[in-house]
Amino acid sequence: MQYEAPETTKAAVGLLAKAKGSAYVLAGGSDLLVRMKGGFVEPDLVVDIKRIKAMREIKKTASGFTIGAAVSCAEMNENKALIKAWPGVVEAAGLIGSKQVQSRCTVAGNLCNSSPAADSVPALVAAGAKAVIQGPKGKRKVAVEDVPVGPGKNSLKKGELIEAIELPARKGKSGDAYLRFIPRSEMDIAVVSAGVSLTLGDKGVIKDARVSLGAVAPTVLLVKAAAKAIIGTKLDEAALEKLGQAASAACKPIDDKRGTIEFRTKVAAVLAKRAAQIAYKRAGGK
Amino acid sequence: MADIHLWGALRPAAGGASVVSVNAKTIRELFRKLAEDYPGMEPHIARGVAVSIDGKIYRDDWQRELPEGAEIYLLPRIQGG
Amino acid sequence: MGVLVTTTINGDTVEFACDPHESLLDVLRNRLGLSGAKEGCGTGDCGSCSVQVDGRVVCSCLVLGVEAEGREIETVEGLSTGTELHPLQTKFLEHAALQCGVCTPGFLMAAKALLEKNPDPTEEEIRFGLAGNLCRCTGYDKIVRAVQDAAKVMRG
Amino acid sequence: MASESTTAHPFEDAPNHVTPTVVHDPILTKTDFKSVGTRPLRPDGLDKVTGRARYGADFNLPGQLVGLVLRSPHAHAKIKKIDTSKAEKLAGVKAVITAADLPDHTAGDQSMYDILENCMARGIAKYDGHAVAAVAAVDAPTARAALKLIKVDYEILPHVTDVDEAVKPNAPLVNPKMFTEGVEPKPKKASNIAKRTEFGHGDVDAGFKDADVIVERSFRTEQTHQGYIEPHACVASVSPDGTGELWVCTQGHFVYRNHCAMLLGMEVSKLRVTSSEIGGGFGGKTHVWAEPVALALSRKANRPVKLTMSRDEVFRASGPTSATSIDVRIGAKKDGTIVAADATLRFSGGPYYGMWAELGAMTAFACYDLKNVRTVGYEVLVNRPKTAAYRAPSAPMAAFAVESVVDELAHKIGMNEVDFRIKNAAKQGTRASYGPVYGPIGIGATLEAAKKHPHMKAPLGKNQGRGMACGFWFNFGGQTCTDINVGPDGSVTLTVGTVDVGGSRASLALCVAEELGVPYEQVKCIVADTGTLGHNDMTDGSRGTFSSSMAGIFAARNAITVLRERAAKMWEISVEDVKWEDGHAKAVGSKYGNLAPLSLKEIAAAAGNTGGPVAGHSEIVADGAGVSFATHIADVEVDPETGRSKIVRYTVIQDAGKAVHPTYVEGQYQGGAAQGIGWALNEEYIYGKNGRLQNPGFLDYRIPVCSDLPMIDTQILEIPNPNHPYGVRGVGETSIVPPLAAIANAMSNAFGVRMTHVPMSPPRVLKALEAAQKG
């Protein structure tokens, strides 16, 4: 195995593009090293992106936030402006693994790993985040929900890597939230999860919303019907009920060691409703 | 003669009896005579049998005497964690 | 095959050669004789191999040895100063916050990181802050108390 | 009994000479203590907080190879052929072994043969993870590559992993040579039921006819693992002259020595085993798995071999506890008297004969005074790893079933569940459901303490329920051998052969300091290797502190005899006129009024002139361990929409006999409770249809994390064990027994749902809640 730690994105892209055999990007390593340990992958090349300065920063701009691909989830949790604007996204990032894992893991890595149960992805999807992808043919931006294409599979092409995750600027009365269900209080993979981001108009009426679900389908889902159920409402009982129904209806889960179809379908509704209530409150709704 | 109480797994070897009488002064003698009189018990004794004498359980000690009139219960030689 | 790495461990400059796929844990234990960090799972689920890298607590089983280049690493072996124990070490002993002791080095390193960030944590903050460290012996009660007590000492 | 101020010992009027190794009938001789009951720092603590302590994987030998094991991916398969030739040819590979390298030396000892076969499959792989071959190579990557080059030709056989499926008439046979023991006439057909066993007394059927209320339910518990944080690890070194050394994490290095010597065909005295510090065992390190393999690899390679299990291997191929299926029926009068109790227990043992259902059957009703009781146990073979002991083995599952029914019965009668238990609790003179009559016991005392405990009266929050349950464990003693050596400066080394799993070195030093009358700091306790002491049984059955303190106290008494003799020589008086008091030799009688007492230090300094080094030795069978009872109280909060539960308050009340080091006694109570809570809520082995373990890691085998638990309150009761000089009972195991039932009862009290399947994981709880709502 060859290990490289380039100092520029360009160099990283060059290494990945040229690589013969299997090449992997190393950001936090909390997935890659586990897979290497278990013998599931045997990389020929590992490109460590943590020495690329541009990827180590969180930048606040007029159009929102740019989170470098090598920024750890712990660092996101220390950025006050980011926490203020996107509390749900930051909370989701702070739920991945332990404090030890959060010192290393990144939301870009979480996204590329493409687990349907990834904690940060539903929050990013609800937030309308975009992935900035660099590759041999230059830069492109895609909606985060378009990065994973199936469990463990992403849409990145050979030589491509995510440089940063962009979050839009927050305007007016907005709030987001992410909730996951796990049997313990910490350290588990989400059995089912939900992210909600919303913006209020006049008098506390929801004028815009995005609802996402995790661990209920091969990829994280953006559930438009669920958003529709609450747009134009003040998140009253009836709206919450409809939101729950839409969330459950969108689920296409499997039975596995972590949960059942029945359980995931039911709890998806519970979490979507609870996340919506938190987001609504954060947006200043009553 | 001492009355020896048997737990369920030993009873088939004694024709279903829950108590058998054995003329034995020590645990060692008891095991020897039980194996002679009830060959079916031999594998159990080989695997390990504990003896409760008036409620005190002896797992290992062959020399222990069986006092006159004492209540004697045989038990599996238990394992622990 | 081997990569030369220069790093700082417990304040000392250390050079070692390792294979690129080797974890920092394996390097510490097998190449540098620092066996205080333990391998309980090798997958980042138990925290027994916790060390600090550049001031942040990590599972050393999830770090490559080659990543240590130019970093500052702290292990349990560097926790005491000379013959003087770190307050966490003292309080773990006093509270009997260890039974078998195999998780203890990881707990000490995680607790140190926690208190550096939050010198006066609530019980809940301690419990969530240490959730990445598994202990199977104590039920955590005495560990939480030891950390509370050490925090008090460290605040002065 | 001791008076207030003096240290009583049986040698005050001792004859001139006492044989140093005499075994005393273990009787309670002391109830007033100076050292015992205090809370000093443990002697091994400093090494453990500085990273200096060496565990199984922390030991290395020059020229050491890395050993790795190839394991079956199939639950049940015939091994038609193993081709190791390519692996052997790989550069850096120094040895490859299969079962052929471990010939059978067990000479008809079936339990040892089972262990041998479990160490390395012999013709048939019996579970996912069963070892089939092993390699030793210069480094881990080479060893990994070599494993991949071993070709195993399997013929897959039908398998069964579920305890209830395995007892069905047409279930695949795990062992076609197994015929159920304990039934007459002897069966002609092979079965997955290895044994039927029965306990009890009275007439159960007649008893039920007298009952006003009967509750009958069936329960299931899933398989759990001890979950020790340190994986199995050893370094083995065998020389061509047939001598060997083994450094290993184990609960019993003497037992490992005996096992390994037998399985390798070595002489016991030629294999020296050193126990490392042990990173948890809880019963899971009581017999050998990888150690004979490491020794066989070392023997073949003529190099030391280090073999450590990965966490995946620990889950798949060490010894978890049984999965169970239990039916319980209890009948009571309206006044609350239980008139009949009956239980049928099916416990899985993996592919081998075990005594797990038997232990369940013995412990099930042990807390109660019952006129008519019967328990029937069935040992069930399944294609899962060989079951090993796990802290009070089999008792938690039996207690879960029985204590759930007891609770329900109390409520049906309209009695408070604590009062109902007090009314039926076993006491001194009660015939235990497993046969013998009890001596002084503490179940009643723990229940009375629970009744008075503030926890019982504390208000409950929304969606919270409170439950309680009782637990029992036998405790036992066994073979024990200790040495006391007094150094020339008067400091004392206590050498024991029981592995210290949780602070016992401190407790043992306290007992010996107490007996000698010297400060705790003057006694250093070490765990010796197998070359240094006679055989010691393992640290299991809560026997470590019980047995080794008894042997240590006797060794101290023997040392005191020697010390008195030496003082007599120094004074030129008769030994009969020398007594030992407060750590000093004192001349008895007014004629010696001018002789100042001699300290241990002074006697030790003169030892060279009075007969050589001063020592005391003791070898005993420590029988008479007192049974142990506990009562637990649990408050549980359940999220009614997700079924997720959280323990919000927990109290353990248990009899310790005498708490030698109360802090570590509390630690045992808390640790056992935490393991029981994990078992109750989330821990389980999950097997796929293919018979493979789905969750062999700490990610999906969910042991409690710090944020899952509240502080765990403890109350130590001390009802002395008359069979120990200081009244000590084992304290290590009982605390894991009540939590399953206490938590199930709490859920029932909160929501009216009777949980009958452990773990009570969120999907199961949610389903039960919804079923209850639908009525």
Coordinates of C-alpha atoms in Angstrom, one line a residue, chain D residues 162-621:
Chain D
D162 CA -32.2 -21.9 18.0
V163 CA -32.8 -23.5 21.3
D164 CA -36.5 -24.1 20.7
E165 CA -35.9 -25.4 17.1
A166 CA -33.2 -27.7 18.3
V167 CA -35.5 -29.7 20.6
K168 CA -38.1 -30.3 17.9
P169 CA -38.2 -34.0 16.7
N170 CA -36.9 -33.4 13.2
A171 CA -34.2 -30.9 14.0
P172 CA -30.8 -31.4 12.4
L173 CA -28.6 -33.3 14.9
V174 CA -25.7 -31.4 16.2
N175 CA -24.0 -34.6 17.4
P176 CA -25.5 -37.8 16.1
K177 CA -23.8 -39.7 18.9
M178 CA -25.6 -37.8 21.7
F179 CA -28.3 -39.7 23.5
T180 CA -30.3 -38.0 26.2
E181 CA -28.9 -38.8 29.7
G182 CA -31.1 -38.9 32.7
V183 CA -34.1 -40.6 31.2
E184 CA -35.3 -44.2 31.5
P185 CA -35.4 -46.3 29.5
K186 CA -32.3 -45.2 27.8
P187 CA -33.2 -43.6 24.4
K188 CA -32.5 -45.4 21.2
K189 CA -32.6 -42.3 19.1
A190 CA -30.0 -39.6 19.1
S191 CA -31.2 -36.2 20.2
N192 CA -30.1 -32.6 20.7
I193 CA -31.1 -32.9 24.3
A194 CA -27.9 -34.0 26.0
K195 CA -29.4 -34.4 29.4
R196 CA -32.5 -34.2 31.5
T197 CA -32.2 -33.2 35.1
E198 CA -34.7 -32.6 37.9
F199 CA -34.7 -31.0 41.3
G200 CA -37.4 -30.4 43.9
H201 CA -39.4 -31.8 46.7
G202 CA -43.0 -32.2 47.9
D203 CA -46.0 -32.9 45.7
V204 CA -46.3 -30.2 43.1
D205 CA -49.5 -31.4 41.5
A206 CA -51.2 -31.6 44.9
G207 CA -49.9 -28.1 45.7
F208 CA -51.4 -26.6 42.6
K209 CA -54.8 -28.0 43.6
D210 CA -54.6 -25.9 46.8
A211 CA -53.7 -22.7 44.9
D212 CA -56.2 -19.9 44.7
V213 CA -54.3 -18.1 42.0
I214 CA -51.9 -19.7 39.4
V215 CA -49.7 -17.8 37.0
E216 CA -48.1 -19.6 34.1
R217 CA -45.9 -18.1 31.5
S218 CA -43.2 -18.9 29.0
F219 CA -40.0 -16.9 28.6
R220 CA -37.1 -16.6 26.3
T221 CA -33.7 -15.1 26.7
E222 CA -31.1 -14.6 24.0
Q223 CA -27.5 -15.6 24.1
T224 CA -25.1 -13.0 25.6
H225 CA -21.4 -12.7 26.0
Q226 CA -19.3 -11.8 29.0
G227 CA -18.0 -8.9 26.9
Y228 CA -14.6 -8.5 28.7
I229 CA -12.7 -5.7 27.1
E230 CA -9.5 -7.6 26.8
P231 CA -9.6 -10.2 24.0
H232 CA -7.9 -13.6 24.7
A233 CA -4.2 -13.3 24.3
C234 CA -1.2 -15.5 25.0
V235 CA 2.5 -16.0 24.2
A236 CA 3.5 -19.7 24.1
S237 CA 7.0 -21.1 23.9
V238 CA 7.8 -24.8 23.7
S239 CA 11.3 -26.1 23.4
P240 CA 12.5 -29.3 21.7
D241 CA 13.2 -30.7 25.2
G242 CA 9.5 -30.7 25.9
T243 CA 9.4 -27.9 28.4
G244 CA 7.2 -25.0 27.8
E245 CA 6.1 -21.6 29.0
L246 CA 2.8 -19.8 28.6
W247 CA 2.0 -16.2 29.4
V248 CA -1.7 -15.7 29.2
C249 CA -4.7 -13.8 30.4
T250 CA -6.8 -16.3 32.3
Q251 CA -9.0 -16.7 35.3
G252 CA -7.0 -19.7 36.3
H253 CA -3.5 -20.3 35.1
F254 CA -3.2 -23.6 37.0
V255 CA -6.2 -24.9 35.3
Y256 CA -4.9 -23.7 31.9
R257 CA -1.6 -25.4 32.7
N258 CA -3.4 -28.7 33.4
H259 CA -5.6 -28.4 30.4
C260 CA -2.8 -27.5 28.0
A261 CA -0.4 -30.1 29.4
M262 CA -3.1 -32.8 28.9
L263 CA -4.1 -31.6 25.4
L264 CA -0.4 -31.3 24.3
G265 CA 0.7 -34.5 25.9
M266 CA 3.1 -32.6 28.1
E267 CA 4.0 -33.2 31.8
V268 CA 2.3 -30.7 34.0
S269 CA 5.5 -29.7 35.8
K270 CA 7.2 -29.0 32.5
L271 CA 4.7 -26.3 31.5
R272 CA 5.1 -23.1 33.4
V273 CA 2.1 -20.8 33.1
T274 CA 2.2 -17.1 34.2
S275 CA -1.1 -15.2 34.4
S276 CA -0.9 -11.8 33.0
E277 CA -3.1 -9.0 34.4
I278 CA -6.5 -9.9 33.2
G279 CA -8.8 -7.5 31.4
G280 CA -12.0 -9.0 32.5
G281 CA -13.2 -12.6 32.4
F282 CA -16.6 -13.0 34.1
G283 CA -16.4 -16.8 33.5
G284 CA -15.3 -16.4 29.9
K285 CA -11.6 -17.1 30.6
T286 CA -12.2 -20.3 32.6
H287 CA -11.1 -22.8 29.9
V288 CA -8.8 -22.9 27.0
W289 CA -9.4 -22.0 23.4
A290 CA -6.4 -20.5 21.6
E291 CA -3.7 -21.5 24.2
P292 CA -3.2 -25.2 23.1
V293 CA -3.2 -23.9 19.5
A294 CA -0.4 -21.4 20.3
L295 CA 1.6 -24.1 22.1
A296 CA 1.2 -26.5 19.2
L297 CA 2.3 -23.8 16.8
S298 CA 5.3 -23.0 18.9
R299 CA 6.2 -26.7 19.3
K300 CA 6.1 -27.1 15.5
A301 CA 7.9 -23.9 14.7
N302 CA 10.4 -24.1 17.6
R303 CA 9.8 -20.4 18.2
P304 CA 7.7 -18.5 20.6
V305 CA 4.2 -17.7 19.2
K306 CA 2.0 -14.8 20.2
L307 CA -1.7 -15.5 19.6
T308 CA -4.3 -12.8 20.2
M309 CA -8.0 -13.1 19.3
S310 CA -9.6 -10.2 17.4
R311 CA -12.9 -9.0 18.8
D312 CA -14.7 -10.7 16.0
E313 CA -13.1 -14.0 17.0
V314 CA -13.9 -13.4 20.7
F315 CA -17.6 -13.1 19.8
R316 CA -17.7 -16.0 17.3
A317 CA -15.4 -18.4 19.0
S318 CA -15.0 -18.0 22.7
G319 CA -17.7 -19.0 25.2
P320 CA -20.9 -17.0 25.5
T321 CA -23.7 -17.9 27.8
S322 CA -26.8 -20.0 27.0
A323 CA -29.9 -18.9 25.1
T324 CA -32.9 -20.2 27.0
S325 CA -36.5 -21.0 26.8
I326 CA -38.2 -21.4 30.2
D327 CA -41.8 -22.2 31.3
V328 CA -42.8 -21.3 34.8
R329 CA -45.9 -22.0 36.8
I330 CA -46.5 -20.8 40.3
G331 CA -49.6 -21.1 42.5
A332 CA -50.4 -19.3 45.7
K333 CA -53.1 -19.0 48.3
K334 CA -55.0 -15.7 48.7
D335 CA -53.0 -15.0 51.9
G336 CA -49.9 -14.9 49.8
T337 CA -48.4 -18.3 50.5
I338 CA -46.9 -20.0 47.5
V339 CA -48.2 -23.6 47.5
A340 CA -46.6 -24.9 44.3
A341 CA -43.9 -23.9 41.9
D342 CA -42.8 -25.6 38.7
A343 CA -40.4 -24.7 36.0
T344 CA -39.1 -26.4 32.8
L345 CA -35.8 -24.9 31.5
R346 CA -34.1 -25.4 28.2
F347 CA -30.6 -24.0 27.9
S348 CA -28.3 -24.1 24.9
G349 CA -24.8 -25.3 25.4
G350 CA -23.3 -25.0 22.0
P351 CA -22.4 -28.3 20.4
Y352 CA -21.3 -29.8 23.7
Y353 CA -22.6 -31.3 26.8
G354 CA -22.9 -28.8 29.6
M355 CA -24.6 -28.3 32.9
W356 CA -26.3 -25.0 32.1
A357 CA -29.9 -26.0 32.4
E358 CA -29.0 -27.9 35.6
L359 CA -27.7 -24.7 37.2
G360 CA -30.8 -22.9 36.0
A361 CA -32.9 -25.6 37.5
M362 CA -31.0 -25.4 40.8
T363 CA -31.1 -21.7 41.2
A364 CA -34.6 -20.9 39.8
F365 CA -36.5 -21.0 43.1
A366 CA -33.6 -20.8 45.5
C367 CA -34.9 -17.6 47.1
Y368 CA -38.1 -19.1 48.4
D369 CA -39.3 -21.4 51.1
L370 CA -41.4 -23.9 49.1
K371 CA -43.2 -27.0 50.2
N372 CA -43.9 -28.2 46.7
V373 CA -41.4 -27.4 44.0
R374 CA -40.1 -29.0 40.9
T375 CA -37.6 -27.9 38.2
V376 CA -36.7 -29.8 35.1
G377 CA -33.7 -28.9 33.0
Y378 CA -32.8 -29.8 29.5
E379 CA -29.3 -29.3 28.1
V380 CA -29.7 -28.5 24.4
L381 CA -27.1 -28.8 21.7
V382 CA -27.0 -26.1 19.0
N383 CA -24.6 -25.0 16.3
R384 CA -23.2 -22.1 18.3
P385 CA -20.0 -21.6 20.2
K386 CA -19.4 -23.8 23.2
T387 CA -21.2 -22.2 26.1
A388 CA -19.0 -21.1 29.0
A389 CA -19.8 -19.8 32.4
Y390 CA -20.9 -16.2 32.7
R391 CA -21.1 -14.6 36.2
A392 CA -23.5 -16.8 38.2
P393 CA -24.0 -18.9 35.2
S394 CA -27.6 -19.7 34.3
A395 CA -29.1 -18.0 37.3
P396 CA -30.1 -14.7 35.6
M397 CA -32.2 -16.4 33.0
A398 CA -34.0 -18.6 35.6
A399 CA -34.5 -15.6 37.9
F400 CA -35.9 -13.6 35.0
A401 CA -38.6 -16.1 34.4
V402 CA -39.4 -16.9 38.1
E403 CA -39.2 -13.4 39.4
S404 CA -41.5 -12.2 36.6
V405 CA -44.1 -14.7 37.6
V406 CA -43.6 -14.0 41.3
D407 CA -44.3 -10.3 40.6
E408 CA -47.4 -11.0 38.5
L409 CA -48.7 -13.4 41.1
A410 CA -48.2 -10.9 43.9
H411 CA -50.2 -8.3 42.0
K412 CA -52.9 -10.8 41.1
I413 CA -53.4 -11.6 44.7
G414 CA -53.4 -7.9 45.5
M415 CA -50.2 -8.0 47.6
N416 CA -47.3 -5.6 47.5
E417 CA -44.5 -7.5 45.6
V418 CA -41.9 -7.0 48.4
D419 CA -44.3 -8.2 51.1
F420 CA -45.2 -11.2 49.0
R421 CA -41.5 -12.1 48.7
I422 CA -40.9 -11.5 52.4
K423 CA -43.7 -13.9 53.2
N424 CA -42.3 -16.6 51.0
A425 CA -38.5 -15.9 51.5
A426 CA -36.2 -18.8 52.4
K427 CA -34.6 -18.6 55.8
Q428 CA -32.2 -20.6 58.0
G429 CA -33.6 -24.1 58.1
T430 CA -35.5 -23.8 54.8
R431 CA -35.0 -26.7 52.4
A432 CA -33.6 -25.1 49.3
S433 CA -35.4 -26.0 46.1
Y434 CA -32.2 -27.7 45.0
G435 CA -32.0 -30.0 48.0
P436 CA -30.0 -29.0 51.1
V437 CA -31.2 -27.1 54.1
Y438 CA -29.9 -23.5 54.4
G439 CA -27.7 -22.2 57.2
P440 CA -27.8 -18.5 58.0
I441 CA -28.8 -16.6 54.8
G442 CA -29.6 -13.1 53.8
I443 CA -32.6 -13.1 51.4
G444 CA -35.0 -11.9 54.1
A445 CA -32.6 -9.2 55.2
T446 CA -32.1 -7.9 51.7
L447 CA -35.9 -7.7 51.2
E448 CA -36.4 -5.9 54.5
A449 CA -33.7 -3.5 53.6
A450 CA -35.4 -3.0 50.2
K451 CA -38.7 -2.3 51.9
K452 CA -37.1 0.4 54.0
H453 CA -35.0 1.9 51.2
P454 CA -35.8 5.5 50.2
H455 CA -35.7 4.4 46.6
M456 CA -38.9 2.4 47.2
K457 CA -40.8 5.5 48.1
A458 CA -39.3 8.0 45.7
P459 CA -41.8 9.5 43.3
L460 CA -41.8 8.3 39.7
G461 CA -41.8 10.5 36.6
K462 CA -43.8 10.3 33.4
N463 CA -43.6 7.0 31.6
Q464 CA -41.6 5.6 34.4
G465 CA -42.1 2.3 36.3
R466 CA -40.4 0.7 39.3
G467 CA -39.6 -3.0 39.6
M468 CA -37.7 -5.2 42.0
A469 CA -36.4 -8.7 41.9
C470 CA -34.3 -11.1 44.0
G471 CA -31.3 -13.2 43.0
F472 CA -29.3 -16.1 44.3
W473 CA -25.9 -17.6 43.7
F474 CA -24.3 -20.6 45.4
N475 CA -20.6 -19.4 45.6
F476 CA -18.0 -22.0 46.1
G477 CA -14.5 -22.5 47.2
G478 CA -12.0 -25.2 46.1
Q479 CA -8.3 -26.0 46.0
T480 CA -6.2 -23.2 47.2
C481 CA -2.5 -22.8 48.1
T482 CA -0.8 -19.8 49.5
D483 CA 2.6 -18.8 50.9
I484 CA 3.6 -16.1 53.3
N485 CA 7.2 -15.1 53.4
V486 CA 8.6 -12.6 55.9
G487 CA 11.4 -10.6 54.5
P488 CA 14.5 -9.7 56.5
D489 CA 13.1 -6.3 57.1
G490 CA 9.8 -7.7 58.4
S491 CA 7.8 -6.9 55.4
V492 CA 5.5 -9.7 54.3
T493 CA 4.9 -11.2 50.8
L494 CA 1.7 -13.0 50.4
T495 CA 1.9 -15.3 47.4
V496 CA -1.4 -16.5 46.0
G497 CA -2.5 -18.6 43.1
T498 CA -5.9 -17.1 42.4
V499 CA -5.9 -14.6 39.6
D500 CA -6.9 -11.1 40.7
V501 CA -9.8 -10.1 38.5
G502 CA -11.0 -7.0 40.3
G503 CA -8.9 -5.9 43.3
S504 CA -8.5 -9.1 45.3
R505 CA -4.8 -8.6 46.0
A506 CA -5.9 -5.6 48.2
S507 CA -8.5 -7.7 50.0
L508 CA -6.1 -10.6 50.6
A509 CA -3.4 -8.4 51.9
L510 CA -6.0 -6.8 54.3
C511 CA -6.9 -10.3 55.6
V512 CA -3.3 -11.3 56.2
A513 CA -2.5 -7.9 57.7
E514 CA -5.4 -8.4 60.0
E515 CA -4.4 -11.9 61.1
L516 CA -0.7 -10.9 61.6
G517 CA -1.7 -7.7 63.3
V518 CA 0.5 -5.5 61.0
P519 CA -0.5 -2.5 58.9
Y520 CA -1.9 -3.2 55.4
E521 CA 1.1 -1.5 53.8
Q522 CA 3.4 -4.1 55.3
V523 CA 1.9 -6.9 53.3
K524 CA 2.5 -7.1 49.5
C525 CA 0.3 -9.6 47.7
I526 CA 1.4 -11.1 44.4
V527 CA -0.1 -13.7 42.1
A528 CA 2.5 -16.5 41.5
D529 CA 3.1 -18.5 38.4
T530 CA 2.4 -22.2 38.3
G531 CA 5.9 -23.1 39.1
T532 CA 5.8 -21.3 42.4
L533 CA 2.8 -22.7 44.3
G534 CA 0.7 -25.9 44.4
H535 CA -2.4 -26.1 42.2
N536 CA -5.0 -23.5 42.7
D537 CA -8.5 -23.6 41.2
M538 CA -9.6 -20.7 39.1
T539 CA -11.0 -17.4 40.2
D540 CA -14.6 -18.4 39.5
G541 CA -17.7 -19.1 41.5
S542 CA -16.9 -15.9 43.5
R543 CA -14.2 -17.9 45.2
G544 CA -11.0 -15.8 44.7
T545 CA -11.2 -13.7 47.9
F546 CA -13.2 -16.3 49.8
S547 CA -10.7 -19.1 49.2
S548 CA -7.4 -17.3 49.1
S549 CA -8.3 -15.2 52.2
M550 CA -9.1 -18.4 54.1
A551 CA -5.8 -20.0 52.9
G552 CA -4.0 -16.7 53.6
I553 CA -5.3 -16.5 57.1
F554 CA -4.3 -20.1 57.8
A555 CA -0.9 -19.4 56.3
A556 CA -0.6 -16.4 58.6
R557 CA -1.5 -18.5 61.6
N558 CA 1.2 -20.9 60.6
A559 CA 3.7 -18.1 60.2
I560 CA 2.6 -16.8 63.6
T561 CA 3.5 -20.2 65.1
V562 CA 6.9 -19.9 63.6
L563 CA 7.2 -16.3 64.8
R564 CA 6.3 -17.4 68.4
E565 CA 8.9 -20.1 68.2
R566 CA 11.5 -17.6 67.1
A567 CA 10.6 -15.1 69.7
A568 CA 10.9 -17.9 72.3
K569 CA 14.4 -18.7 71.1
M570 CA 15.4 -15.0 71.2
W571 CA 14.1 -14.8 74.8
E572 CA 15.2 -18.3 75.7
I573 CA 11.8 -19.1 77.1
S574 CA 9.2 -21.7 76.3
V575 CA 7.1 -21.1 73.2
E576 CA 4.1 -21.8 75.3
D577 CA 4.8 -18.6 77.1
V578 CA 4.8 -16.5 73.9
K579 CA 1.6 -15.2 72.5
W580 CA 1.0 -13.1 69.3
E581 CA -0.9 -9.9 69.7
D582 CA -1.1 -6.7 67.7
G583 CA 1.7 -7.7 65.4
H584 CA 4.1 -8.5 68.2
A585 CA 5.3 -11.5 70.2
K586 CA 4.5 -11.0 73.8
A587 CA 5.8 -13.0 76.7
V588 CA 2.9 -14.3 78.8
G589 CA 3.0 -14.0 82.6
S590 CA 4.4 -11.8 85.2
K591 CA 7.7 -13.6 85.4
Y592 CA 8.5 -12.1 82.0
G593 CA 7.3 -8.6 82.9
N594 CA 10.5 -6.9 81.8
L595 CA 10.5 -8.4 78.3
A596 CA 9.5 -5.8 75.8
P597 CA 7.3 -7.2 73.0
L598 CA 9.2 -8.2 69.8
S599 CA 7.9 -6.8 66.6
L600 CA 7.7 -8.7 63.3
K601 CA 10.6 -6.6 62.1
E602 CA 12.8 -7.5 65.1
I603 CA 12.0 -11.2 64.8
A604 CA 12.7 -11.1 61.1
A605 CA 16.0 -9.4 61.6
A606 CA 17.2 -12.2 63.9
A607 CA 15.7 -15.0 61.7
G608 CA 19.1 -16.1 60.4
N609 CA 20.1 -16.9 64.0
T610 CA 16.9 -18.5 65.1
G611 CA 16.3 -21.1 62.3
G612 CA 16.3 -19.3 58.9
P613 CA 13.7 -17.5 57.0
V614 CA 10.2 -17.1 58.5
A615 CA 7.3 -18.4 56.3
G616 CA 3.9 -19.8 56.6
H617 CA 2.2 -22.0 54.1
S618 CA -1.3 -23.3 53.6
E619 CA -3.0 -25.6 51.2
I620 CA -6.7 -26.2 51.6
V621 CA -9.9 -27.2 49.9

